[in-house]
mmCIF file of C-alpha atoms and ligand atoms in Angstrom:
data_model
loop_
_atom_site.group_PDB
_atom_site.id
_atom_site.type_symbol
_atom_site.label_atom_id
_atom_site.label_comp_id
_atom_site.label_asym_id
_atom_site.label_seq_id
_atom_site.Cartn_x
_atom_site.Cartn_y
_atom_site.Cartn_z
ATOM 1 C CA MET D 1 0.000 0.000 0.000
ATOM 2 C CA LYS D 2 1.268 3.475 -0.857
ATOM 3 C CA ARG D 3 1.485 5.935 1.996
ATOM 4 C CA ILE D 4 2.968 9.386 2.520
ATOM 5 C CA HIS D 5 6.036 9.401 4.720
ATOM 6 C CA ILE D 6 6.963 12.643 6.483
ATOM 7 C CA ASP D 7 10.451 13.894 7.316
ATOM 8 C CA ARG D 8 9.652 16.735 9.697
ATOM 9 C CA GLU D 9 13.224 18.000 9.789
ATOM 10 C CA ALA D 10 13.202 18.589 6.034
ATOM 11 C CA CYS D 11 9.966 20.601 5.979
ATOM 12 C CA LYS D 12 10.497 24.340 5.457
ATOM 13 C CA ALA D 13 6.809 25.246 5.797
ATOM 14 C CA CYS D 14 6.630 26.623 2.262
ATOM 15 C CA LYS D 15 3.084 25.188 1.962
ATOM 16 C CA ASN D 16 3.606 24.123 -1.646
ATOM 17 C CA CYS D 17 1.977 20.838 -0.648
ATOM 18 C CA ILE D 18 -1.141 22.677 0.529
ATOM 19 C CA ILE D 19 -1.445 24.629 -2.728
ATOM 20 C CA ALA D 20 -0.836 21.464 -4.757
ATOM 21 C CA CYS D 21 -3.633 19.653 -2.912
ATOM 22 C CA MET D 22 -6.016 22.578 -3.419
ATOM 23 C CA LEU D 23 -5.179 22.708 -7.119
ATOM 24 C CA GLN D 24 -5.609 18.950 -7.535
ATOM 25 C CA HIS D 25 -9.180 19.134 -6.200
ATOM 26 C CA SER D 26 -10.194 22.387 -7.881
ATOM 27 C CA GLU D 27 -11.461 23.242 -11.314
ATOM 28 C CA ALA D 28 -8.555 25.596 -11.941
ATOM 29 C CA GLU D 29 -6.337 24.668 -14.856
ATOM 30 C CA SER D 30 -3.162 25.887 -13.206
ATOM 31 C CA ILE D 31 -1.767 27.612 -10.162
ATOM 32 C CA HIS D 32 -2.169 30.908 -12.028
ATOM 33 C CA ASN D 33 -5.949 30.828 -11.861
ATOM 34 C CA LEU D 34 -6.377 28.983 -8.560
ATOM 35 C CA ASN D 35 -8.462 31.163 -6.238
ATOM 36 C CA LEU D 36 -6.895 30.772 -2.792
ATOM 37 C CA THR D 37 -9.751 32.611 -1.104
ATOM 38 C CA ASP D 38 -12.492 30.342 -2.514
ATOM 39 C CA ILE D 39 -13.576 28.000 0.295
ATOM 40 C CA ASN D 40 -14.399 25.379 -2.325
ATOM 41 C CA ASN D 41 -10.660 25.021 -2.857
ATOM 42 C CA GLN D 42 -9.866 23.173 0.340
ATOM 43 C CA ALA D 43 -6.662 21.261 1.008
ATOM 44 C CA ARG D 44 -6.675 17.784 2.545
ATOM 45 C CA ASN D 45 -3.353 18.317 4.301
ATOM 46 C CA LYS D 46 -2.090 20.780 6.905
ATOM 47 C CA ILE D 47 1.125 22.431 8.029
ATOM 48 C CA VAL D 48 0.877 23.401 11.708
ATOM 49 C CA LEU D 49 3.124 24.516 14.552
ATOM 50 C CA ASN D 50 3.405 22.404 17.685
ATOM 51 C CA ASN D 51 3.738 23.796 21.224
ATOM 52 C CA ASN D 52 7.474 24.302 20.656
ATOM 53 C CA ASP D 53 6.838 26.319 17.493
ATOM 54 C CA GLU D 54 8.184 23.475 15.357
ATOM 55 C CA VAL D 55 6.674 22.859 11.944
ATOM 56 C CA VAL D 56 4.585 19.701 11.696
ATOM 57 C CA PRO D 57 3.278 18.547 8.301
ATOM 58 C CA LEU D 58 0.044 16.584 8.748
ATOM 59 C CA PHE D 59 -1.162 14.082 6.186
ATOM 60 C CA CYS D 60 -3.640 11.203 6.357
ATOM 61 C CA ARG D 61 -1.837 7.984 7.221
ATOM 62 C CA HIS D 62 -4.469 5.704 5.696
ATOM 63 C CA CYS D 63 -4.126 3.811 8.968
ATOM 64 C CA ARG D 64 -4.284 0.053 9.154
ATOM 65 C CA ASP D 65 -6.587 0.302 12.184
ATOM 66 C CA SER D 66 -8.289 3.502 11.185
ATOM 67 C CA GLU D 67 -10.375 5.209 13.832
ATOM 68 C CA CYS D 68 -12.284 7.246 11.249
ATOM 69 C CA LEU D 69 -13.427 4.111 9.446
ATOM 70 C CA THR D 70 -14.552 2.479 12.705
ATOM 71 C CA ALA D 71 -16.480 5.617 13.682
ATOM 72 C CA CYS D 72 -18.300 6.087 10.373
ATOM 73 C CA MET D 73 -21.873 4.844 10.734
ATOM 74 C CA SER D 74 -23.133 5.714 7.264
ATOM 75 C CA GLY D 75 -20.653 3.753 5.173
ATOM 76 C CA ALA D 76 -19.298 6.942 3.616
ATOM 77 C CA LEU D 77 -15.776 5.965 4.631
ATOM 78 C CA SER D 78 -14.403 2.722 3.292
ATOM 79 C CA ARG D 79 -11.100 1.045 2.581
ATOM 80 C CA ASP D 80 -10.378 0.596 -1.090
ATOM 81 C CA LYS D 81 -9.790 -3.131 -1.503
ATOM 82 C CA LYS D 82 -7.221 -2.626 -4.221
ATOM 83 C CA THR D 83 -5.144 0.242 -2.846
ATOM 84 C CA GLY D 84 -5.830 -0.058 0.902
ATOM 85 C CA HIS D 85 -6.568 3.666 1.114
ATOM 86 C CA ILE D 86 -9.381 5.099 3.233
ATOM 87 C CA ILE D 87 -11.738 6.861 0.844
ATOM 88 C CA CYS D 88 -14.701 9.144 1.551
ATOM 89 C CA ASN D 89 -17.812 8.825 -0.582
ATOM 90 C CA GLN D 90 -19.280 12.262 0.048
ATOM 91 C CA LYS D 91 -22.691 11.239 -1.299
ATOM 92 C CA GLN D 92 -23.097 8.876 1.656
ATOM 93 C CA CYS D 93 -21.763 11.273 4.304
ATOM 94 C CA VAL D 94 -24.458 12.499 6.712
ATOM 95 C CA GLY D 95 -22.256 15.097 8.434
ATOM 96 C CA CYS D 96 -22.312 13.544 11.918
ATOM 97 C CA TRP D 97 -18.576 14.431 12.364
ATOM 98 C CA MET D 98 -17.846 11.165 14.193
ATOM 99 C CA CYS D 99 -14.833 10.601 11.934
ATOM 100 C CA VAL D 100 -13.699 14.194 12.427
ATOM 101 C CA MET D 101 -13.669 13.668 16.186
ATOM 102 C CA SER D 102 -12.055 10.237 15.903
ATOM 103 C CA CYS D 103 -8.942 10.999 13.879
ATOM 104 C CA SER D 104 -6.046 11.815 16.197
ATOM 105 C CA TYR D 105 -4.342 13.731 13.400
ATOM 106 C CA GLY D 106 -7.294 15.905 12.359
ATOM 107 C CA MET D 107 -7.120 14.478 8.864
ATOM 108 C CA VAL D 108 -10.832 14.112 8.218
ATOM 109 C CA MET D 109 -12.288 17.579 8.069
ATOM 110 C CA PRO D 110 -15.650 19.197 7.536
ATOM 111 C CA GLU D 111 -16.049 20.471 3.994
ATOM 112 C CA LYS D 112 -15.893 24.234 4.500
ATOM 113 C CA ALA D 113 -18.246 25.109 1.654
ATOM 114 C CA SER D 114 -21.150 22.848 2.608
ATOM 115 C CA GLN D 115 -20.553 22.194 6.318
ATOM 116 C CA GLU D 116 -22.569 19.061 5.615
ATOM 117 C CA ARG D 117 -19.974 16.552 4.476
ATOM 118 C CA THR D 118 -16.453 15.543 5.343
ATOM 119 C CA LEU D 119 -13.468 15.431 3.077
ATOM 120 C CA LYS D 120 -10.095 13.767 3.373
ATOM 121 C CA CYS D 121 -7.014 12.757 1.429
ATOM 122 C CA ASP D 122 -7.836 10.505 -1.524
ATOM 123 C CA MET D 123 -4.177 9.971 -2.458
ATOM 124 C CA CYS D 124 -5.025 11.931 -5.591
ATOM 125 C CA GLY D 125 -7.014 8.998 -6.910
ATOM 126 C CA ASP D 126 -3.996 6.733 -6.455
ATOM 127 C CA ASP D 127 -2.270 8.646 -9.185
ATOM 128 C CA GLN D 128 0.880 10.595 -8.345
ATOM 129 C CA PRO D 129 0.163 12.485 -5.082
ATOM 130 C CA GLN D 130 0.503 16.135 -6.034
ATOM 131 C CA CYS D 131 1.679 17.230 -2.576
ATOM 132 C CA VAL D 132 4.687 14.926 -2.917
ATOM 133 C CA GLU D 133 5.327 15.996 -6.502
ATOM 134 C CA ASN D 134 5.485 19.638 -5.458
ATOM 135 C CA CYS D 135 7.485 19.454 -2.238
ATOM 136 C CA PRO D 136 10.801 21.164 -3.006
ATOM 137 C CA THR D 137 12.695 19.670 -0.078
ATOM 138 C CA GLY D 138 11.693 16.000 -0.216
ATOM 139 C CA ALA D 139 10.037 16.313 3.204
ATOM 140 C CA ILE D 140 7.180 14.124 2.028
ATOM 141 C CA LYS D 141 7.649 10.960 0.045
ATOM 142 C CA VAL D 142 5.507 8.081 -1.123
ATOM 143 C CA ILE D 143 6.562 4.825 0.461
ATOM 144 C CA GLU D 144 5.247 1.357 -0.164
ATOM 145 C CA LEU D 145 4.074 -0.612 2.863
ATOM 146 C CA ASP D 146 2.728 -4.086 3.244
ATOM 147 C CA MET D 147 -0.443 -4.371 5.306
ATOM 148 C CA LYS D 148 1.684 -5.046 8.397
ATOM 149 C CA GLU D 149 2.982 -1.471 7.969
ATOM 150 C CA LYS D 150 6.529 -2.624 7.312
ATOM 151 C CA VAL D 151 8.493 -0.483 4.880
ATOM 152 C CA ILE D 152 9.331 -2.685 1.915
ATOM 153 C CA LYS D 153 10.517 -0.062 -0.581
HETATM 154 S S1 SF4 K 1 -8.286 10.226 8.509
HETATM 155 FE FE1 SF4 K 1 -7.101 9.901 10.387
HETATM 156 S S2 SF4 K 1 -7.845 7.947 11.279
HETATM 157 FE FE2 SF4 K 1 -8.573 8.075 9.151
HETATM 158 S S3 SF4 K 1 -7.028 6.930 7.989
HETATM 159 FE FE3 SF4 K 1 -6.432 9.127 7.913
HETATM 160 S S4 SF4 K 1 -5.019 9.434 9.651
HETATM 161 FE FE4 SF4 K 1 -6.085 7.458 9.968
HETATM 162 S S1 SF4 K 2 -2.072 12.768 -1.668
HETATM 163 FE FE1 SF4 K 2 -3.346 14.184 -2.872
HETATM 164 S S2 SF4 K 2 -5.246 14.344 -1.680
HETATM 165 FE FE2 SF4 K 2 -3.688 13.518 -0.285
HETATM 166 S S3 SF4 K 2 -2.825 15.313 0.761
HETATM 167 FE FE3 SF4 K 2 -1.516 14.876 -1.028
HETATM 168 S S4 SF4 K 2 -2.336 16.181 -2.683
HETATM 169 FE FE4 SF4 K 2 -3.897 16.063 -1.065
HETATM 170 S S1 SF4 K 3 5.921 21.325 0.372
HETATM 171 FE FE1 SF4 K 3 7.341 20.124 1.632
HETATM 172 S S2 SF4 K 3 8.667 21.672 2.594
HETATM 173 FE FE2 SF4 K 3 6.869 22.760 1.820
HETATM 174 S S3 SF4 K 3 5.425 22.806 3.556
HETATM 175 FE FE3 SF4 K 3 4.919 20.976 2.369
HETATM 176 S S4 SF4 K 3 6.063 19.291 3.310
HETATM 177 FE FE4 SF4 K 3 6.965 21.239 4.020
#
Protein backbone atom coordinates (compact mmCIF):
# COMPACT_ATOMS: atom_id res chain seq x y z
CA MET A 1 0.00 0.00 0.00
CA LYS A 2 1.27 3.48 -0.86
CA ARG A 3 1.48 5.94 2.00
CA ILE A 4 2.97 9.39 2.52
CA HIS A 5 6.04 9.40 4.72
CA ILE A 6 6.96 12.64 6.48
CA ASP A 7 10.45 13.89 7.32
CA ARG A 8 9.65 16.74 9.70
CA GLU A 9 13.22 18.00 9.79
CA ALA A 10 13.20 18.59 6.03
CA CYS A 11 9.97 20.60 5.98
CA LYS A 12 10.50 24.34 5.46
CA ALA A 13 6.81 25.25 5.80
CA CYS A 14 6.63 26.62 2.26
CA LYS A 15 3.08 25.19 1.96
CA ASN A 16 3.61 24.12 -1.65
CA CYS A 17 1.98 20.84 -0.65
CA ILE A 18 -1.14 22.68 0.53
CA ILE A 19 -1.45 24.63 -2.73
CA ALA A 20 -0.84 21.46 -4.76
CA CYS A 21 -3.63 19.65 -2.91
CA MET A 22 -6.02 22.58 -3.42
CA LEU A 23 -5.18 22.71 -7.12
CA GLN A 24 -5.61 18.95 -7.54
CA HIS A 25 -9.18 19.13 -6.20
CA SER A 26 -10.19 22.39 -7.88
CA GLU A 27 -11.46 23.24 -11.31
CA ALA A 28 -8.56 25.60 -11.94
CA GLU A 29 -6.34 24.67 -14.86
CA SER A 30 -3.16 25.89 -13.21
CA ILE A 31 -1.77 27.61 -10.16
CA HIS A 32 -2.17 30.91 -12.03
CA ASN A 33 -5.95 30.83 -11.86
CA LEU A 34 -6.38 28.98 -8.56
CA ASN A 35 -8.46 31.16 -6.24
CA LEU A 36 -6.89 30.77 -2.79
CA THR A 37 -9.75 32.61 -1.10
CA ASP A 38 -12.49 30.34 -2.51
CA ILE A 39 -13.58 28.00 0.29
CA ASN A 40 -14.40 25.38 -2.32
CA ASN A 41 -10.66 25.02 -2.86
CA GLN A 42 -9.87 23.17 0.34
CA ALA A 43 -6.66 21.26 1.01
CA ARG A 44 -6.67 17.78 2.55
CA ASN A 45 -3.35 18.32 4.30
CA LYS A 46 -2.09 20.78 6.91
CA ILE A 47 1.13 22.43 8.03
CA VAL A 48 0.88 23.40 11.71
CA LEU A 49 3.12 24.52 14.55
CA ASN A 50 3.41 22.40 17.68
CA ASN A 51 3.74 23.80 21.22
CA ASN A 52 7.47 24.30 20.66
CA ASP A 53 6.84 26.32 17.49
CA GLU A 54 8.18 23.47 15.36
CA VAL A 55 6.67 22.86 11.94
CA VAL A 56 4.59 19.70 11.70
CA PRO A 57 3.28 18.55 8.30
CA LEU A 58 0.04 16.58 8.75
CA PHE A 59 -1.16 14.08 6.19
CA CYS A 60 -3.64 11.20 6.36
CA ARG A 61 -1.84 7.98 7.22
CA HIS A 62 -4.47 5.70 5.70
CA CYS A 63 -4.13 3.81 8.97
CA ARG A 64 -4.28 0.05 9.15
CA ASP A 65 -6.59 0.30 12.18
CA SER A 66 -8.29 3.50 11.18
CA GLU A 67 -10.38 5.21 13.83
CA CYS A 68 -12.28 7.25 11.25
CA LEU A 69 -13.43 4.11 9.45
CA THR A 70 -14.55 2.48 12.70
CA ALA A 71 -16.48 5.62 13.68
CA CYS A 72 -18.30 6.09 10.37
CA MET A 73 -21.87 4.84 10.73
CA SER A 74 -23.13 5.71 7.26
CA GLY A 75 -20.65 3.75 5.17
CA ALA A 76 -19.30 6.94 3.62
CA LEU A 77 -15.78 5.96 4.63
CA SER A 78 -14.40 2.72 3.29
CA ARG A 79 -11.10 1.05 2.58
CA ASP A 80 -10.38 0.60 -1.09
CA LYS A 81 -9.79 -3.13 -1.50
CA LYS A 82 -7.22 -2.63 -4.22
CA THR A 83 -5.14 0.24 -2.85
CA GLY A 84 -5.83 -0.06 0.90
CA HIS A 85 -6.57 3.67 1.11
CA ILE A 86 -9.38 5.10 3.23
CA ILE A 87 -11.74 6.86 0.84
CA CYS A 88 -14.70 9.14 1.55
CA ASN A 89 -17.81 8.83 -0.58
CA GLN A 90 -19.28 12.26 0.05
CA LYS A 91 -22.69 11.24 -1.30
CA GLN A 92 -23.10 8.88 1.66
CA CYS A 93 -21.76 11.27 4.30
CA VAL A 94 -24.46 12.50 6.71
CA GLY A 95 -22.26 15.10 8.43
CA CYS A 96 -22.31 13.54 11.92
CA TRP A 97 -18.58 14.43 12.36
CA MET A 98 -17.85 11.17 14.19
CA CYS A 99 -14.83 10.60 11.93
CA VAL A 100 -13.70 14.19 12.43
CA MET A 101 -13.67 13.67 16.19
CA SER A 102 -12.06 10.24 15.90
CA CYS A 103 -8.94 11.00 13.88
CA SER A 104 -6.05 11.82 16.20
CA TYR A 105 -4.34 13.73 13.40
CA GLY A 106 -7.29 15.91 12.36
CA MET A 107 -7.12 14.48 8.86
CA VAL A 108 -10.83 14.11 8.22
CA MET A 109 -12.29 17.58 8.07
CA PRO A 110 -15.65 19.20 7.54
CA GLU A 111 -16.05 20.47 3.99
CA LYS A 112 -15.89 24.23 4.50
CA ALA A 113 -18.25 25.11 1.65
CA SER A 114 -21.15 22.85 2.61
CA GLN A 115 -20.55 22.19 6.32
CA GLU A 116 -22.57 19.06 5.61
CA ARG A 117 -19.97 16.55 4.48
CA THR A 118 -16.45 15.54 5.34
CA LEU A 119 -13.47 15.43 3.08
CA LYS A 120 -10.10 13.77 3.37
CA CYS A 121 -7.01 12.76 1.43
CA ASP A 122 -7.84 10.50 -1.52
CA MET A 123 -4.18 9.97 -2.46
CA CYS A 124 -5.02 11.93 -5.59
CA GLY A 125 -7.01 9.00 -6.91
CA ASP A 126 -4.00 6.73 -6.46
CA ASP A 127 -2.27 8.65 -9.18
CA GLN A 128 0.88 10.59 -8.35
CA PRO A 129 0.16 12.48 -5.08
CA GLN A 130 0.50 16.13 -6.03
CA CYS A 131 1.68 17.23 -2.58
CA VAL A 132 4.69 14.93 -2.92
CA GLU A 133 5.33 16.00 -6.50
CA ASN A 134 5.49 19.64 -5.46
CA CYS A 135 7.48 19.45 -2.24
CA PRO A 136 10.80 21.16 -3.01
CA THR A 137 12.69 19.67 -0.08
CA GLY A 138 11.69 16.00 -0.22
CA ALA A 139 10.04 16.31 3.20
CA ILE A 140 7.18 14.12 2.03
CA LYS A 141 7.65 10.96 0.04
CA VAL A 142 5.51 8.08 -1.12
CA ILE A 143 6.56 4.83 0.46
CA GLU A 144 5.25 1.36 -0.16
CA LEU A 145 4.07 -0.61 2.86
CA ASP A 146 2.73 -4.09 3.24
CA MET A 147 -0.44 -4.37 5.31
CA LYS A 148 1.68 -5.05 8.40
CA GLU A 149 2.98 -1.47 7.97
CA LYS A 150 6.53 -2.62 7.31
CA VAL A 151 8.49 -0.48 4.88
CA ILE A 152 9.33 -2.68 1.91
CA LYS A 153 10.52 -0.06 -0.58
S1 LIG B 1 -8.29 10.23 8.51
FE1 LIG B 1 -7.10 9.90 10.39
S2 LIG B 1 -7.84 7.95 11.28
FE2 LIG B 1 -8.57 8.08 9.15
S3 LIG B 1 -7.03 6.93 7.99
FE3 LIG B 1 -6.43 9.13 7.91
S4 LIG B 1 -5.02 9.43 9.65
FE4 LIG B 1 -6.09 7.46 9.97
S1 LIG C 1 -2.07 12.77 -1.67
FE1 LIG C 1 -3.35 14.18 -2.87
S2 LIG C 1 -5.25 14.34 -1.68
FE2 LIG C 1 -3.69 13.52 -0.28
S3 LIG C 1 -2.82 15.31 0.76
FE3 LIG C 1 -1.52 14.88 -1.03
S4 LIG C 1 -2.34 16.18 -2.68
FE4 LIG C 1 -3.90 16.06 -1.07
S1 LIG D 1 5.92 21.32 0.37
FE1 LIG D 1 7.34 20.12 1.63
S2 LIG D 1 8.67 21.67 2.59
FE2 LIG D 1 6.87 22.76 1.82
S3 LIG D 1 5.42 22.81 3.56
FE3 LIG D 1 4.92 20.98 2.37
S4 LIG D 1 6.06 19.29 3.31
FE4 LIG D 1 6.97 21.24 4.02
